[in-house]
Coordinates of C-alpha atoms in Angstrom, one line a residue:
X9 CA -4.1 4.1 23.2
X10 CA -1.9 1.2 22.7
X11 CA 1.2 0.2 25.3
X12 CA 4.0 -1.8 24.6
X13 CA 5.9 -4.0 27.1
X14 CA 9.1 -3.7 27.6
X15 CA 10.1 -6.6 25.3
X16 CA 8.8 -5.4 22.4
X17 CA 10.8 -1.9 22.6
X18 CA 13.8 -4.3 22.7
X19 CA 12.5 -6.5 19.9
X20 CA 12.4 -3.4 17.1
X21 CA 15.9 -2.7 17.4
X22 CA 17.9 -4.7 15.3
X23 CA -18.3 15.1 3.4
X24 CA -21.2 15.6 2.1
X25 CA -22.1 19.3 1.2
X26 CA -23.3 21.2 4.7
X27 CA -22.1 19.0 7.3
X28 CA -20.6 20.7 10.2
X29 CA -16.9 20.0 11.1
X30 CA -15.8 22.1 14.3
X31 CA -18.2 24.4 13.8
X32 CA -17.7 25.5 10.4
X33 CA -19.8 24.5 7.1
X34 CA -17.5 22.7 5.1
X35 CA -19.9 22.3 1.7
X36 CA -17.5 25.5 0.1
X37 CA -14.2 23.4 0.5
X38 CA -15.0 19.9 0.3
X39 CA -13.5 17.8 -2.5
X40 CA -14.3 14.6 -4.0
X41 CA -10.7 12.6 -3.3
X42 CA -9.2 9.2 -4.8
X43 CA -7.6 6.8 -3.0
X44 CA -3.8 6.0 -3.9
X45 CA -3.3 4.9 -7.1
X46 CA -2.6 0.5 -7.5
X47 CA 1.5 0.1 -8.2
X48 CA 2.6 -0.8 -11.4
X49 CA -1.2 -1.6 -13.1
X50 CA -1.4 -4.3 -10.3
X51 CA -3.9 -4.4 -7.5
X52 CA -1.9 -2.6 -4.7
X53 CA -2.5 0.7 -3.9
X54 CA 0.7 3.1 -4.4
X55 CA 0.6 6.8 -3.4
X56 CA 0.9 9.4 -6.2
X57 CA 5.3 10.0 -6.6
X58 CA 6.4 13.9 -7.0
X59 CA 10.1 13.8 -8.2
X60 CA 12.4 16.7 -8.0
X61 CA 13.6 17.9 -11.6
X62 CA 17.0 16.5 -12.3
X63 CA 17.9 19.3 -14.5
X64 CA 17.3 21.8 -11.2
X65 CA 17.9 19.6 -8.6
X66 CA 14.1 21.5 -7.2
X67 CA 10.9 19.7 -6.3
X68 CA 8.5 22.5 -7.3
X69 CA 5.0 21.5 -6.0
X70 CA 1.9 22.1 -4.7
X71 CA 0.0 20.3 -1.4
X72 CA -3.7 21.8 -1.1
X73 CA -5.4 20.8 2.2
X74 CA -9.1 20.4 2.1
X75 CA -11.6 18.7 3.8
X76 CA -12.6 15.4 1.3
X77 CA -15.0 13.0 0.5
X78 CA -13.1 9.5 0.2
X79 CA -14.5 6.4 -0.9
X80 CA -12.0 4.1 1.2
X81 CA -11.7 0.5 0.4
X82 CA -12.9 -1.5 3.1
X83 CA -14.0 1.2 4.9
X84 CA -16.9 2.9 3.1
X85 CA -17.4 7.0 2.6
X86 CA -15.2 9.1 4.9
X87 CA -14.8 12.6 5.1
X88 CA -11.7 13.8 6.9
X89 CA -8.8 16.2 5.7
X90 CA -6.7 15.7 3.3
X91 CA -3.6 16.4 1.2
X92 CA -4.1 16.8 -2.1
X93 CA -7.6 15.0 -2.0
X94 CA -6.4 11.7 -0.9
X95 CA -4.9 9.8 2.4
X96 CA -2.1 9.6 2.3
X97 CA -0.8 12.7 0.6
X98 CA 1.7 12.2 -2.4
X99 CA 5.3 10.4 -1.8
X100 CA 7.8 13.3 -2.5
X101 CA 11.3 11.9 -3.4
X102 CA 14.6 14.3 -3.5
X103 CA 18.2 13.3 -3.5
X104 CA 20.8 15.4 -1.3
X105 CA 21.5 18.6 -2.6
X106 CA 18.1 18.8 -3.8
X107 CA 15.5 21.5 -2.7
X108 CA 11.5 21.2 -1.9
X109 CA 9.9 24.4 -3.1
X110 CA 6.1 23.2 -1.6
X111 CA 3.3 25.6 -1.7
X112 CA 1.0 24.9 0.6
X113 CA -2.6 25.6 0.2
X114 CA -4.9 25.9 3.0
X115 CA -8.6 25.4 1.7
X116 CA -10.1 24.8 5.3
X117 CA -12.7 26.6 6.5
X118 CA -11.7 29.2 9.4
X119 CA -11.3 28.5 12.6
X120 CA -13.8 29.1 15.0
X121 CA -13.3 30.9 18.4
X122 CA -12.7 28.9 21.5
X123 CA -11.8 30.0 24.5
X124 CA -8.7 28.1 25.8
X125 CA -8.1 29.9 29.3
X126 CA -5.0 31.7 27.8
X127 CA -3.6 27.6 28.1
X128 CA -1.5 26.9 24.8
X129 CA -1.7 23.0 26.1
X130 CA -5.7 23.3 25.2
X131 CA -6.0 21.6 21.9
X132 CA -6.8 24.2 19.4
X133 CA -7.0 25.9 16.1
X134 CA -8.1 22.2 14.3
X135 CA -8.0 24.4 10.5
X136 CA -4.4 25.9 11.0
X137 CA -1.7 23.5 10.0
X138 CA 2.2 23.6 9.3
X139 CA 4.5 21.7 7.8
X140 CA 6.9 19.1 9.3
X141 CA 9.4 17.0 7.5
X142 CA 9.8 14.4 10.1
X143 CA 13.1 13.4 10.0
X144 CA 15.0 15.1 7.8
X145 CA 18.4 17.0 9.3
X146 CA 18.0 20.0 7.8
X147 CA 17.3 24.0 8.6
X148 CA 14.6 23.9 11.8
X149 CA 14.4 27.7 11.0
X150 CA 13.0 30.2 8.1
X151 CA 10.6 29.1 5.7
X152 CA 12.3 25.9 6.0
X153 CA 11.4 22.4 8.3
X154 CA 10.0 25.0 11.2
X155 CA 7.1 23.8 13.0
X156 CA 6.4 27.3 15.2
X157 CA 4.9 29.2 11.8
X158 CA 1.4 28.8 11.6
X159 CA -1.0 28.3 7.9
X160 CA -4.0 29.8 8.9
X161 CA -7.3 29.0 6.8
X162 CA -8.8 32.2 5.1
X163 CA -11.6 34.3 7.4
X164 CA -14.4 33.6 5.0
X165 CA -15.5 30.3 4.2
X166 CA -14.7 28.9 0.5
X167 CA -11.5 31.7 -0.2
X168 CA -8.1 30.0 0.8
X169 CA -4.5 31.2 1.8
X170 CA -1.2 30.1 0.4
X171 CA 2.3 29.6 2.2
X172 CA 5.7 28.4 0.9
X173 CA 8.2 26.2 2.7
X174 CA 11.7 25.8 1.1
X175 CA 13.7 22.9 2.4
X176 CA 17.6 22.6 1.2
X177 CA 18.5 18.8 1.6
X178 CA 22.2 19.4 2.5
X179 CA 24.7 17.1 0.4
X180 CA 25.6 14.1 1.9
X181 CA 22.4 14.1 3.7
X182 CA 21.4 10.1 4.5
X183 CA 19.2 8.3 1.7
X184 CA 15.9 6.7 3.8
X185 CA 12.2 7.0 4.3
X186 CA 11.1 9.8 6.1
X187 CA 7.8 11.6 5.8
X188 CA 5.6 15.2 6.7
X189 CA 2.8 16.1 8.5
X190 CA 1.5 19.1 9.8
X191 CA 3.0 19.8 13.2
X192 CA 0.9 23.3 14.6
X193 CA 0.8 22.8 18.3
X194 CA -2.9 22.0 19.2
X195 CA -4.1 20.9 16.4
X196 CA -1.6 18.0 15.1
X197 CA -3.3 14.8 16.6
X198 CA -6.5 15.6 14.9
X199 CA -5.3 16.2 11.8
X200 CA -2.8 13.6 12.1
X201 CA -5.8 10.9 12.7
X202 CA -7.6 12.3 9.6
X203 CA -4.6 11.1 7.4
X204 CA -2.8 14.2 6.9
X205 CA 0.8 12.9 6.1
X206 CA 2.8 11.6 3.5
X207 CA 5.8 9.5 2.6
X208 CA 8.9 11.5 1.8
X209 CA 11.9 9.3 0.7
X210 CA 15.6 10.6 0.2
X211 CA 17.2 8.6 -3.0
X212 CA 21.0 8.1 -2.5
X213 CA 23.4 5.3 -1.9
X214 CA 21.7 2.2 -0.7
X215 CA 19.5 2.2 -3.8
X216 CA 22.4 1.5 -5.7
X217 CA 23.2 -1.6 -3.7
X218 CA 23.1 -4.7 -6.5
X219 CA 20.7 -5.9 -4.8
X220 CA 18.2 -3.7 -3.4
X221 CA 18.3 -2.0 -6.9
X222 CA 17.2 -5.6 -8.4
X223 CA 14.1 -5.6 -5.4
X224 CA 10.4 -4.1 -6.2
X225 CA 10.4 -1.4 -4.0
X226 CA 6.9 -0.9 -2.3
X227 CA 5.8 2.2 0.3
X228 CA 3.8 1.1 3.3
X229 CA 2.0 4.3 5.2
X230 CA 0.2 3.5 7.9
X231 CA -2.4 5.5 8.4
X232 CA -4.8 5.6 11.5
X233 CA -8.4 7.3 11.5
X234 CA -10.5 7.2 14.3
X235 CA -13.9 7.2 12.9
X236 CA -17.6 8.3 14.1
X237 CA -20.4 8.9 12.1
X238 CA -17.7 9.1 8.6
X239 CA -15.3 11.2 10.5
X240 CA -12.6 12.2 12.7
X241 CA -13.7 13.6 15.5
X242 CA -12.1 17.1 16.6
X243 CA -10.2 16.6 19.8
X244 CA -12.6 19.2 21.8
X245 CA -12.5 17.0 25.0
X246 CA -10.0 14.8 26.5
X247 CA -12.1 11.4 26.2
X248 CA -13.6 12.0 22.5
X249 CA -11.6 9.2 20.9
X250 CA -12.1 6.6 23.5
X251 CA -14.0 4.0 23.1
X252 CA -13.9 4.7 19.2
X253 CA -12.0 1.5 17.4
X254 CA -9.0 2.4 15.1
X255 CA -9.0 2.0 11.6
X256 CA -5.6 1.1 10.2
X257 CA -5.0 1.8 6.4
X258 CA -1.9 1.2 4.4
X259 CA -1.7 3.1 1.2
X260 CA -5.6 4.6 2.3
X261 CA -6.9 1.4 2.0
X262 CA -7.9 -1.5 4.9
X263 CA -6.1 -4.6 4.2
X264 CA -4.9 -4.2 0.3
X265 CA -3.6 -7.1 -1.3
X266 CA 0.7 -7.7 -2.3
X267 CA 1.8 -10.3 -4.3
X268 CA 5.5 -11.7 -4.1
X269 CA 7.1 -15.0 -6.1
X270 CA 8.4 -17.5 -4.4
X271 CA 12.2 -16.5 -3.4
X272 CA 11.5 -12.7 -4.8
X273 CA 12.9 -9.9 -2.6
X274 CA 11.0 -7.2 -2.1
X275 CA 12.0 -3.6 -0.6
X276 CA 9.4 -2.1 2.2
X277 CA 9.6 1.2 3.3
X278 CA 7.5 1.1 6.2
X279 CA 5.8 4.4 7.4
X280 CA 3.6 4.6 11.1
X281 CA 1.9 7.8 10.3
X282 CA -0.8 7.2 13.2
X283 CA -1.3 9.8 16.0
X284 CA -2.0 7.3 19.1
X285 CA -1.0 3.5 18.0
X286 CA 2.3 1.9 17.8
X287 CA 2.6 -1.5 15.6
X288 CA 4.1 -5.0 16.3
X289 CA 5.0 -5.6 12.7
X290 CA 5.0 -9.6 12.0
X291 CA 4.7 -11.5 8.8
X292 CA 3.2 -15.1 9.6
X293 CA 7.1 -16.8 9.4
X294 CA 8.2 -15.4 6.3
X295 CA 11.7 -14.0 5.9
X296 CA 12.3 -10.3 6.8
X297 CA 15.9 -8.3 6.9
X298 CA 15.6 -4.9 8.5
X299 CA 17.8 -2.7 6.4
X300 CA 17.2 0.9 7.9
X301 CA 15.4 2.3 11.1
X302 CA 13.9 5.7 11.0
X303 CA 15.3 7.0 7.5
X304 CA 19.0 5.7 8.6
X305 CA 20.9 2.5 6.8
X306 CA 22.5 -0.3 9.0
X307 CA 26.0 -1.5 8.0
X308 CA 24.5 -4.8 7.0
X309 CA 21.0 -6.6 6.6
X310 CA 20.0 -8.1 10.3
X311 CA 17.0 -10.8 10.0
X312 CA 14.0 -10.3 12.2
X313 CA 10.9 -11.8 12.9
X314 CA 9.1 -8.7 13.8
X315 CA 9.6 -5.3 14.6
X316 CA 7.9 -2.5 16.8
X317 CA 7.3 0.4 14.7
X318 CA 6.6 3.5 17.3
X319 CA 3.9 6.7 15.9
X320 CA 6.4 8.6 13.4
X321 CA 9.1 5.3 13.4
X322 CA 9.7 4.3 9.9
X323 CA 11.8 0.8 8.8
X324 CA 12.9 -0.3 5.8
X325 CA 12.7 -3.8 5.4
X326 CA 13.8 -6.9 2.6
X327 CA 10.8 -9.5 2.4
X328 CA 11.4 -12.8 0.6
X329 CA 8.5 -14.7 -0.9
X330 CA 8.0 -18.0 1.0
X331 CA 6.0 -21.0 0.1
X332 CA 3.5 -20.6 -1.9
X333 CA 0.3 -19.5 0.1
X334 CA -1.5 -16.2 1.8
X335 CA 0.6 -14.4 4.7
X336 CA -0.7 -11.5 7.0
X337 CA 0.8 -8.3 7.9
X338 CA 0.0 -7.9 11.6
X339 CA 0.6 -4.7 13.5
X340 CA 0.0 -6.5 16.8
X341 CA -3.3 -8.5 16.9
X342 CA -5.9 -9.9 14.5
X343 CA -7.5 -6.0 15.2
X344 CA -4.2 -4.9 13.3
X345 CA -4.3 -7.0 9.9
X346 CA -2.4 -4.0 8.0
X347 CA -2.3 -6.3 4.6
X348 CA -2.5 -9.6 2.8
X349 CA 0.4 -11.2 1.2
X350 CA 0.2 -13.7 -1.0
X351 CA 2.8 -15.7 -2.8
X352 CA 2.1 -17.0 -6.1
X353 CA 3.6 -17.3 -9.6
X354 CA 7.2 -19.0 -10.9
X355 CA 9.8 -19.2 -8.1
X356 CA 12.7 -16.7 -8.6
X357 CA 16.1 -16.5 -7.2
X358 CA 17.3 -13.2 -5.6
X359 CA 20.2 -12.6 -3.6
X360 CA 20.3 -10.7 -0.1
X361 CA 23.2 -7.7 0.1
X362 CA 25.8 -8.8 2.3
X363 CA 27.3 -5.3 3.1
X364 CA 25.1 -1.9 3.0
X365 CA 26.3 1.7 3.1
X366 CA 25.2 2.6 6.9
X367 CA 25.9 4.9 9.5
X368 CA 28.6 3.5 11.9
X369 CA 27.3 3.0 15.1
X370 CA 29.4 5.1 17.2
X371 CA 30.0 8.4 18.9
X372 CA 32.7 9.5 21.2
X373 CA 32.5 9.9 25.3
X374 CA 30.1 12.8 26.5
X375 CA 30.9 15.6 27.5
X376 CA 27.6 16.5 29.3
X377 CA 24.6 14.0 30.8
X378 CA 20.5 15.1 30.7
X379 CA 18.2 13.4 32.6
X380 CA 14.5 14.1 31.1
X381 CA 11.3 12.7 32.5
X382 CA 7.7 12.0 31.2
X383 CA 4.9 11.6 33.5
X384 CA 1.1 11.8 32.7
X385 CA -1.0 12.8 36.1
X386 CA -4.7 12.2 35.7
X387 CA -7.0 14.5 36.7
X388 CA -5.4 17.4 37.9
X389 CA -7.4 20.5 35.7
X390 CA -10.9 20.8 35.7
X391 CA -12.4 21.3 32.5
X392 CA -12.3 18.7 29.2
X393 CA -8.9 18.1 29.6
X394 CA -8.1 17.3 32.9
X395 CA -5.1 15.4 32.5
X396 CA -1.5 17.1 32.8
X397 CA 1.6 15.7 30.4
X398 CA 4.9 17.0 31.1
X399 CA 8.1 16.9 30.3
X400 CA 10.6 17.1 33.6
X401 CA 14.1 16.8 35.0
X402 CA 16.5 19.1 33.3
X403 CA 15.2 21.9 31.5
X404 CA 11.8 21.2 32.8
X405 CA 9.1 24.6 32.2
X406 CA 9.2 26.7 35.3
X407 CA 5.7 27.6 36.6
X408 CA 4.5 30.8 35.5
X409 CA 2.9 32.1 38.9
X410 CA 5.9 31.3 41.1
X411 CA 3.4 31.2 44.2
X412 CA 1.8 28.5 42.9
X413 CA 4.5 26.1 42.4
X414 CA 4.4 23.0 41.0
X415 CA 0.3 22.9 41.2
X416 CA 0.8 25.7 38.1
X417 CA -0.9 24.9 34.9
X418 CA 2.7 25.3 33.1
X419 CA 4.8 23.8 35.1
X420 CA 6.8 21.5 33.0
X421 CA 4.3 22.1 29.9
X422 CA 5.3 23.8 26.8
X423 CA 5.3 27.2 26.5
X424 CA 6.2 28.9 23.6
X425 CA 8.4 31.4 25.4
X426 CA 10.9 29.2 27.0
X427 CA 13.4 27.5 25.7
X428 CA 14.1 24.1 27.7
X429 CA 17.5 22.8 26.7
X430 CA 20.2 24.9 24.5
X431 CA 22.6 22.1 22.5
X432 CA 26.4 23.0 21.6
X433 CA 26.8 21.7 18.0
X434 CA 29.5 19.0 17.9
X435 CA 29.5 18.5 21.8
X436 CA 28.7 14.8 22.3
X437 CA 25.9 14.7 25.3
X438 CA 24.3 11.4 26.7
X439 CA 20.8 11.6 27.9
X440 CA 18.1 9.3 29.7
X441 CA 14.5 9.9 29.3
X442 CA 12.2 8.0 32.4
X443 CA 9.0 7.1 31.8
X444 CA 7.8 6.8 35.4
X445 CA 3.6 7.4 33.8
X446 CA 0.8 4.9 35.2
X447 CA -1.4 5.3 33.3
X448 CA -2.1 7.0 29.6
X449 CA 1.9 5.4 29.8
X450 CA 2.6 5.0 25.8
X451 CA 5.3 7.6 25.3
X452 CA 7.4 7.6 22.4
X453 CA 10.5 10.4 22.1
X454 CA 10.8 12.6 19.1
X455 CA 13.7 14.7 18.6
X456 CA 13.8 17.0 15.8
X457 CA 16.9 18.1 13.0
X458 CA 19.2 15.1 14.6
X459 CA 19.0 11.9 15.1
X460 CA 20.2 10.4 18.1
X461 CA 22.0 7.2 18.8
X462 CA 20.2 4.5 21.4
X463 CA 23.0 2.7 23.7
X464 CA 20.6 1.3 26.0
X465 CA 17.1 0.4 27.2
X466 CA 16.4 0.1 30.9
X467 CA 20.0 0.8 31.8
X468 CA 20.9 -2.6 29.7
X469 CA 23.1 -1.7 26.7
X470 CA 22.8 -3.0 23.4
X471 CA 24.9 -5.3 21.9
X472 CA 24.6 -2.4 18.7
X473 CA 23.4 0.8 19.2
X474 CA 21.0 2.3 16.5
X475 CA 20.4 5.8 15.0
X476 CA 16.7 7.0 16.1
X477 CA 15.1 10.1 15.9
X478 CA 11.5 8.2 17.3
X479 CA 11.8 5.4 20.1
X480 CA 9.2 3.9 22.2
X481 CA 10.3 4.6 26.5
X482 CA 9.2 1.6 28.2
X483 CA 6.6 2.2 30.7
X484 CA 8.1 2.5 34.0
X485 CA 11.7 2.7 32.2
X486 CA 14.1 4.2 30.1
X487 CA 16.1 4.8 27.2
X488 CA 19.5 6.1 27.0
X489 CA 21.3 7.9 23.8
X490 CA 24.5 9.5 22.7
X491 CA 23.8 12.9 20.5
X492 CA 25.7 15.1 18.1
X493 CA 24.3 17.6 17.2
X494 CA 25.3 19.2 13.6
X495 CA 25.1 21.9 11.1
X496 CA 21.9 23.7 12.0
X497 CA 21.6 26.5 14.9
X498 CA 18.0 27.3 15.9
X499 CA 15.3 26.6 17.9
X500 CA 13.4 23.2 17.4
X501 CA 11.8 21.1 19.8
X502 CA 11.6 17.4 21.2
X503 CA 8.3 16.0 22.5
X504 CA 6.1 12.6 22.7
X505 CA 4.7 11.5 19.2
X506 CA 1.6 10.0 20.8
X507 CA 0.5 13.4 19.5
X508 CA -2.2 13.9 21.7
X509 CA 0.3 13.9 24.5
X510 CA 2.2 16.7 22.5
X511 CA -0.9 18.9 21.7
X512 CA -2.0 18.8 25.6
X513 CA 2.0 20.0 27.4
X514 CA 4.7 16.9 26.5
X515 CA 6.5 19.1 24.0
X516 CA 9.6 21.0 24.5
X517 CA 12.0 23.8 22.6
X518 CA 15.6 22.6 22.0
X519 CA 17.5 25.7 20.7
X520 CA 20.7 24.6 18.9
X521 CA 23.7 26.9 19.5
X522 CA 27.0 27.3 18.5

């Protein structure tokens, strides 16, 4: 469980057949899987790119989850779940006023009964997924990006069920990286550590930038696995994963190799798809220009020399080739070498934008303040989860036996029948969330269908705000933000993406009104 200081929140703004998994023989839906495919016949791995039809403006596909046997680079033979037999899943890419038609197949085994002390914050269910497409501002409701359906497995081991999520990217959406993951309460930390998510990238307007149109555009997902005996543990106990060492991949393999000329620009879109680990991202010196945090484009490149990348935090970055030589992508350590670049071949000269179409970096006076606060308490429940996360402040979950108080199991835990904060679309509303945790400390904030706008960490405002929809919340501090809420009315939900956190209480519903 990694923890970041305070400075670095500051410094990333600018199977074989028969084996038992939970229970269940997995022999009748376990695939043979490939890792991502190298980019452009070279030797770095690329997920596999699904592109929406430009006659129908529809991305018509199909993501089957199964349990697979990967040979992983670096790594050895791992068997973990999977979309679409590999980790990670395929890179979908839509433009706005495009559509996803996905049908999802679930190829799992079932489920099999636990008792969970009628507790929704037990983590659960480890076969049922959803879909989220983290991210994206678009319906939270339907058959669309809503995370409260559930895709159950089929009751009889080798059959499969099928769902169908259609999400309408508005026009004028923003073009960025986002990506999707499942997102069923209980069960998304596991299956988020077996490498169940993919990139999901929104073409638009700063692609047609000179420029970054002239740059080799690479994807970068992150992946973390936490591995025992050639798999990912089910999170059945609170303590399972400790003590187990993280693999990072990028692309599904450990350490893959780039290659850049001297003076070529390259275009990184920079996924962290792990459950539990935020990254320092540094390149050994070399020349980076953030372009775009969390799928939305700054007004003009800013040069960095590292950035923190929270779970579900996504950057967009320009890398020039240095000196010729071998450079490493760190995410924090010599634990977290993510991959080797080296710089080789005939020097080229390529030009940095000077202007880029972003989001303006302002939002009117608030009408309305909300003060949240995350606080882990360790052990407080008996049984394998002993720890309570919560959300509290305004909105906090009431306790459901009044007579207990604040010693109930739900106080300021989810629960799927109250909704914590109702949001006016259009009002402008400020909000501080306080991380006043001692331990098991590394929060990050999620808010779904809207980005937000940061103003300030640790009551210090920023010289330029940026638009979020993940940020780190300093341990024993806090982050401030200015939100707008637009075009969509339902319920959706804000929590902490270490996703363990989420699947054990720190989750909330937000209902949108109008």
């Amino acid at each position: 469980m990694t923890s970041l200081a305070r400075r670095d929140v500051l410094k990333c703004l600018p199977v074989v057949a028969g084996a038992a998994v939970s229970g269940a023989v997995v022999s009748a839906t376990a695939v043979t899987g490939a890792v991502a495919a190298p980019a452009g016949g070279g030797g770095f791995p690329q997920p596999e790119t699904r592109r929406a039809d430009p006659d129908t403006g529809r991305l018509v596909t199909r993501l089957t989850v199964a349990f697979t046997e990967l040979a992983v680079p670096g790594v050895g033979r791992v068997l973990t779940r999977t979309y679409e037999g590999s980790v990670p899943g395929p890179t979908l890419r839509v433009r706005a006023g495009e559509t996803l038609e996905i049908t999802q197949v679930n190829a799992l085994p079932p489920d099999t009964a636990t008792t969970h002390h009628e507790d929704v914050n037990v983590p659960h269910h480890f076969n049922t997924f959803n879909l989220h497409t983290h991210g994206l501002h678009v319906d939270p409701e339907g058959e669309s990006d809503n995370v409260f359906r559930a895709f159950e497995p089929a009751g009889t081991p080798g059959e499969t069920t099928t769902y169908r999520s259609t999400v309408d990217i508005p026009e004028g959406h923003p073009a960025g990286t986002f990506w999707y993951h499942p997102h069923h309460h209980g069960s998304t930390s596991t299956q988020v550590l077996n490498g169940m998510a993919g990139v999901l990238v929104v073409e638009g307007d700063v692609d047609e930038v000179p420029e970054i149109a002239a740059a080799r555009e690479v994807v970068l997902c992150v992946s973390e696995l936490k591995l025992s005996g050639e798999r990912v543990p089910d999170l059945t106990s609170h303590g399972i994963w400790d003590g187990i060492t993280s693999t990072f991949l990028v692309n599904g393999a450990k350490n893959p190799v780039l290659t850049i000329a001297p003076g070529e620009i390259q275009r990184w879109r920079v996924v962290n798809a792990g459950a539990l680990s935020a990254h320092f991202l540094s390149l050994g010196g070399l020349e980076m220009h953030q372009i775009a945090c969390d799928g939305i484009t700054f007004m003009k490149p800013v040069a960095t020399a590292g950035v923190t990348l929270p779970m579900g935090g996504r950057v967009d970055l320009l890398v020039r080739g240095g000196r010729p030589g071998t450079y490493t992508l760190t995410g924090g350590g010599p634990s977290r070498h993510l991959l080797t670049l080296v710089v080789t071949g005939a020097a080229r000269e390529m030009a940095l934008p000077a202007a880029l179409p972003g989001r303006p970096t302002e939002l009117p006076e608030p009408t309305r303040t909300r003060r949240l606060i995350f606080r882990s308490s360790e052990n407080v429940f008996s049984g394998a989860f002993p720890n309570a996360y919560q959300i509290l402040g305004d909105g906090e979950t009431p306790p459901a036996d009044p007579r207990a108080g604040r010693g109930d199991l739900a106080w300021g835990r989810l629960s799927a029948d109250y909704v914590n904060q109702r949001v006016r679309l259009g009002e402008v509303e400020e909000w501080t969330i306080v991380n006043d945790s001692h331990a098991h400390s590394h929060h990050p904030f999620h808010l779904h269908t809207n980005h937000f706008l940061l103003t300030a960490v640790d009551n210090r405002k920023l010289a330029t705000p940026v638009w979020h929809d993940t940020v780190a919340v300093p341990p024993n501090g806090s982050i401030t933000f200015r939100l707008r809420a637009e075009d969509f009315t339902g319920r959706s939900m804000l929590h902490c993406h270490q996703l363990q956190h989420g699947d054990e209480g720190m989750m909330q519903i937000v209902e949108y009104v109008n």
